Amino acid sequence: MSKNVRSTMMTLLVSFLALAAIVASVLVLSPLSGSVVISDSMDNSVPKWSIVFTKPVTLSQVASGDIILFTDAGVGQNVLHRVLEVDVTSQTIKTKGDANTLVDQYPVTPDRLNGAYVTHLPYVGYVVNLVQPYLYFLILLSLASFVTVLAIPSRKQRPEVNAVS
């Protein structure tokens, strides 16, 4: 393997592993949670296949117009919708997806409130959904590639032979 190819492979592998470590560290150490949006219900604001980041909140911190992540009472899946109304007396939140015509059937209660929208990365969730089932395999493959590149000895530069005329 030539020195340039080996050097390029090492740079790419180290860069990939460093980026993966930084992303993992931020997600583990940060109070933010990441979720993949799998429906079009918030398409005007948060497109399908975005990764959405949310922060923990209580019902008293939620206001009309906020976007929240909650567990749907009917389906049991996480849903990202906009807050229409917060009823402090009944401790419920009325929500609706921006692209939906109807208000959500079940009001959100504090025990099902998972967080408030912070930001999103459009369409990155598509890649995450494709990679997620193979995550451990990809990590092992990356580490094996890294070790292999380290183990392959580089060719020594041959001294140039000057031709005598």
mmCIF file of C-alpha atoms in Angstrom:
data_model
loop_
_atom_site.group_PDB
_atom_site.id
_atom_site.type_symbol
_atom_site.label_atom_id
_atom_site.label_comp_id
_atom_site.label_asym_id
_atom_site.label_seq_id
_atom_site.Cartn_x
_atom_site.Cartn_y
_atom_site.Cartn_z
ATOM 1 C CA MET A 1 0.000 0.000 0.000
ATOM 2 C CA SER A 2 1.520 3.341 -0.995
ATOM 3 C CA LYS A 3 2.292 5.918 1.649
ATOM 4 C CA ASN A 4 -0.252 8.408 0.237
ATOM 5 C CA VAL A 5 -3.095 5.872 0.152
ATOM 6 C CA ARG A 6 -2.276 4.678 3.674
ATOM 7 C CA SER A 7 -2.081 8.254 4.938
ATOM 8 C CA THR A 8 -5.399 9.167 3.306
ATOM 9 C CA MET A 9 -7.120 6.068 4.733
ATOM 10 C CA MET A 10 -5.766 6.841 8.195
ATOM 11 C CA THR A 11 -6.944 10.441 7.970
ATOM 12 C CA LEU A 12 -10.435 9.390 6.867
ATOM 13 C CA LEU A 13 -10.750 6.695 9.538
ATOM 14 C CA VAL A 14 -9.471 8.913 12.343
ATOM 15 C CA SER A 15 -11.748 11.760 11.198
ATOM 16 C CA PHE A 16 -14.772 9.449 11.080
ATOM 17 C CA LEU A 17 -14.047 7.972 14.516
ATOM 18 C CA ALA A 18 -13.407 11.426 16.001
ATOM 19 C CA LEU A 19 -16.663 12.777 14.570
ATOM 20 C CA ALA A 20 -18.583 9.750 15.851
ATOM 21 C CA ALA A 21 -17.022 10.180 19.305
ATOM 22 C CA ILE A 22 -17.895 13.890 19.400
ATOM 23 C CA VAL A 23 -21.507 13.286 18.343
ATOM 24 C CA ALA A 24 -21.882 10.447 20.864
ATOM 25 C CA SER A 25 -20.372 12.578 23.647
ATOM 26 C CA VAL A 26 -22.651 15.519 22.921
ATOM 27 C CA LEU A 27 -25.724 13.288 22.915
ATOM 28 C CA VAL A 28 -24.715 11.497 26.126
ATOM 29 C CA LEU A 29 -23.618 14.596 28.066
ATOM 30 C CA SER A 30 -26.284 16.979 26.779
ATOM 31 C CA PRO A 31 -29.768 17.223 28.279
ATOM 32 C CA LEU A 32 -31.094 17.116 24.709
ATOM 33 C CA SER A 33 -32.746 14.026 23.277
ATOM 34 C CA GLY A 34 -32.835 13.150 19.599
ATOM 35 C CA SER A 35 -35.709 11.546 17.701
ATOM 36 C CA VAL A 36 -36.398 10.819 14.042
ATOM 37 C CA VAL A 37 -39.580 12.340 12.588
ATOM 38 C CA ILE A 38 -41.360 9.606 10.614
ATOM 39 C CA SER A 39 -44.565 11.366 9.560
ATOM 40 C CA ASP A 40 -45.623 14.446 7.599
ATOM 41 C CA SER A 41 -47.819 15.887 10.359
ATOM 42 C CA MET A 42 -45.386 18.772 11.019
ATOM 43 C CA ASP A 43 -44.217 19.092 7.408
ATOM 44 C CA ASN A 44 -44.594 22.890 7.319
ATOM 45 C CA SER A 45 -42.153 23.267 10.240
ATOM 46 C CA VAL A 46 -40.234 20.007 10.655
ATOM 47 C CA PRO A 47 -39.995 17.839 7.518
ATOM 48 C CA LYS A 48 -40.362 14.072 7.587
ATOM 49 C CA TRP A 49 -37.026 12.273 8.194
ATOM 50 C CA SER A 50 -35.588 15.149 10.228
ATOM 51 C CA ILE A 51 -33.768 14.511 13.473
ATOM 52 C CA VAL A 52 -35.459 16.652 16.093
ATOM 53 C CA PHE A 53 -33.748 17.633 19.343
ATOM 54 C CA THR A 54 -35.864 18.232 22.423
ATOM 55 C CA LYS A 55 -35.164 19.356 25.975
ATOM 56 C CA PRO A 56 -36.953 18.204 29.136
ATOM 57 C CA VAL A 57 -39.827 20.469 30.224
ATOM 58 C CA THR A 58 -42.711 20.469 32.663
ATOM 59 C CA LEU A 59 -46.302 21.376 31.820
ATOM 60 C CA SER A 60 -45.871 24.810 33.445
ATOM 61 C CA GLN A 61 -43.012 25.601 31.015
ATOM 62 C CA VAL A 62 -45.110 24.874 27.914
ATOM 63 C CA ALA A 63 -46.949 27.684 26.117
ATOM 64 C CA SER A 64 -49.332 27.910 23.189
ATOM 65 C CA GLY A 65 -47.373 27.791 19.919
ATOM 66 C CA ASP A 66 -44.554 25.619 21.307
ATOM 67 C CA ILE A 67 -43.714 22.340 19.606
ATOM 68 C CA ILE A 68 -43.577 19.397 22.005
ATOM 69 C CA LEU A 69 -42.709 15.715 21.905
ATOM 70 C CA PHE A 70 -45.140 13.449 23.736
ATOM 71 C CA THR A 71 -46.286 9.845 23.891
ATOM 72 C CA ASP A 72 -49.600 9.402 22.076
ATOM 73 C CA ALA A 73 -52.211 7.868 24.395
ATOM 74 C CA GLY A 74 -53.856 5.882 21.613
ATOM 75 C CA VAL A 75 -50.813 4.462 19.818
ATOM 76 C CA GLY A 76 -48.063 4.651 22.428
ATOM 77 C CA GLN A 77 -45.564 6.220 19.990
ATOM 78 C CA ASN A 78 -43.737 9.525 20.299
ATOM 79 C CA VAL A 79 -45.448 12.385 18.473
ATOM 80 C CA LEU A 80 -44.127 15.873 17.682
ATOM 81 C CA HIS A 81 -46.960 18.437 17.437
ATOM 82 C CA ARG A 82 -47.661 22.100 18.130
ATOM 83 C CA VAL A 83 -49.352 23.235 21.353
ATOM 84 C CA LEU A 84 -52.718 24.913 20.771
ATOM 85 C CA GLU A 85 -53.730 25.370 24.384
ATOM 86 C CA VAL A 86 -52.411 24.628 27.875
ATOM 87 C CA ASP A 87 -55.100 24.041 30.505
ATOM 88 C CA VAL A 88 -53.415 24.512 33.876
ATOM 89 C CA THR A 89 -56.593 23.565 35.778
ATOM 90 C CA SER A 90 -56.998 20.139 34.167
ATOM 91 C CA GLN A 91 -53.222 19.750 33.659
ATOM 92 C CA THR A 92 -53.631 18.963 29.944
ATOM 93 C CA ILE A 93 -52.238 20.238 26.660
ATOM 94 C CA LYS A 94 -54.247 20.388 23.421
ATOM 95 C CA THR A 95 -52.050 19.713 20.353
ATOM 96 C CA LYS A 96 -52.244 19.476 16.574
ATOM 97 C CA GLY A 97 -49.818 18.711 13.772
ATOM 98 C CA ASP A 98 -49.213 21.739 11.520
ATOM 99 C CA ALA A 99 -50.131 19.728 8.417
ATOM 100 C CA ASN A 100 -53.145 18.047 10.053
ATOM 101 C CA THR A 101 -56.697 19.348 9.741
ATOM 102 C CA LEU A 102 -57.930 17.958 13.064
ATOM 103 C CA VAL A 103 -56.851 18.556 16.647
ATOM 104 C CA ASP A 104 -55.265 15.506 18.330
ATOM 105 C CA GLN A 105 -57.856 13.189 19.857
ATOM 106 C CA TYR A 106 -56.224 12.836 23.284
ATOM 107 C CA PRO A 107 -54.959 15.805 25.294
ATOM 108 C CA VAL A 108 -51.370 15.465 26.548
ATOM 109 C CA THR A 109 -50.953 14.915 30.289
ATOM 110 C CA PRO A 110 -47.745 15.671 32.245
ATOM 111 C CA ASP A 111 -46.801 11.970 32.445
ATOM 112 C CA ARG A 112 -46.756 11.740 28.626
ATOM 113 C CA LEU A 113 -44.858 15.000 27.993
ATOM 114 C CA ASN A 114 -41.357 14.033 26.793
ATOM 115 C CA GLY A 115 -39.826 17.380 25.863
ATOM 116 C CA ALA A 116 -39.955 20.669 23.979
ATOM 117 C CA TYR A 117 -38.551 21.269 20.504
ATOM 118 C CA VAL A 118 -35.118 22.932 20.336
ATOM 119 C CA THR A 119 -33.969 22.415 16.735
ATOM 120 C CA HIS A 120 -33.885 19.883 13.914
ATOM 121 C CA LEU A 121 -31.613 18.593 11.160
ATOM 122 C CA PRO A 122 -33.676 18.121 7.995
ATOM 123 C CA TYR A 123 -33.570 14.692 6.321
ATOM 124 C CA VAL A 124 -30.640 13.406 8.432
ATOM 125 C CA GLY A 125 -33.066 11.012 10.111
ATOM 126 C CA TYR A 126 -33.357 9.077 6.862
ATOM 127 C CA VAL A 127 -29.685 8.115 7.111
ATOM 128 C CA VAL A 128 -30.053 7.370 10.834
ATOM 129 C CA ASN A 129 -33.004 5.066 10.115
ATOM 130 C CA LEU A 130 -30.973 3.201 7.484
ATOM 131 C CA VAL A 131 -27.839 2.894 9.640
ATOM 132 C CA GLN A 132 -29.407 2.219 13.055
ATOM 133 C CA PRO A 133 -30.013 -1.535 12.604
ATOM 134 C CA TYR A 134 -26.370 -1.957 11.573
ATOM 135 C CA LEU A 135 -24.807 0.458 14.071
ATOM 136 C CA TYR A 136 -22.780 -2.075 16.066
ATOM 137 C CA PHE A 137 -21.616 -3.771 12.869
ATOM 138 C CA LEU A 138 -20.478 -0.417 11.426
ATOM 139 C CA ILE A 139 -18.601 0.440 14.629
ATOM 140 C CA LEU A 140 -16.822 -2.924 14.583
ATOM 141 C CA LEU A 141 -16.075 -2.562 10.869
ATOM 142 C CA SER A 142 -14.604 0.916 11.440
ATOM 143 C CA LEU A 143 -12.433 -0.303 14.294
ATOM 144 C CA ALA A 144 -11.289 -3.342 12.296
ATOM 145 C CA SER A 145 -10.400 -1.097 9.345
ATOM 146 C CA PHE A 146 -8.478 1.224 11.650
ATOM 147 C CA VAL A 147 -6.489 -1.662 13.155
ATOM 148 C CA THR A 148 -5.856 -3.158 9.704
ATOM 149 C CA VAL A 149 -4.496 0.104 8.331
ATOM 150 C CA LEU A 150 -2.238 0.422 11.373
ATOM 151 C CA ALA A 151 -0.994 -3.146 10.970
ATOM 152 C CA ILE A 152 -0.086 -2.919 7.282
ATOM 153 C CA PRO A 153 3.514 -1.785 7.020
ATOM 154 C CA SER A 154 4.158 1.112 4.713
ATOM 155 C CA ARG A 155 6.547 0.612 1.824
ATOM 156 C CA LYS A 156 9.939 2.083 2.336
ATOM 157 C CA GLN A 157 10.955 4.655 -0.199
ATOM 158 C CA ARG A 158 13.450 3.140 -2.602
ATOM 159 C CA PRO A 159 16.511 5.273 -3.231
ATOM 160 C CA GLU A 160 16.617 6.753 -6.699
ATOM 161 C CA VAL A 161 19.230 5.307 -9.002
ATOM 162 C CA ASN A 162 20.842 7.889 -11.216
ATOM 163 C CA ALA A 163 21.549 6.569 -14.664
ATOM 164 C CA VAL A 164 25.051 7.227 -15.897
ATOM 165 C CA SER A 165 25.325 8.076 -19.566
#
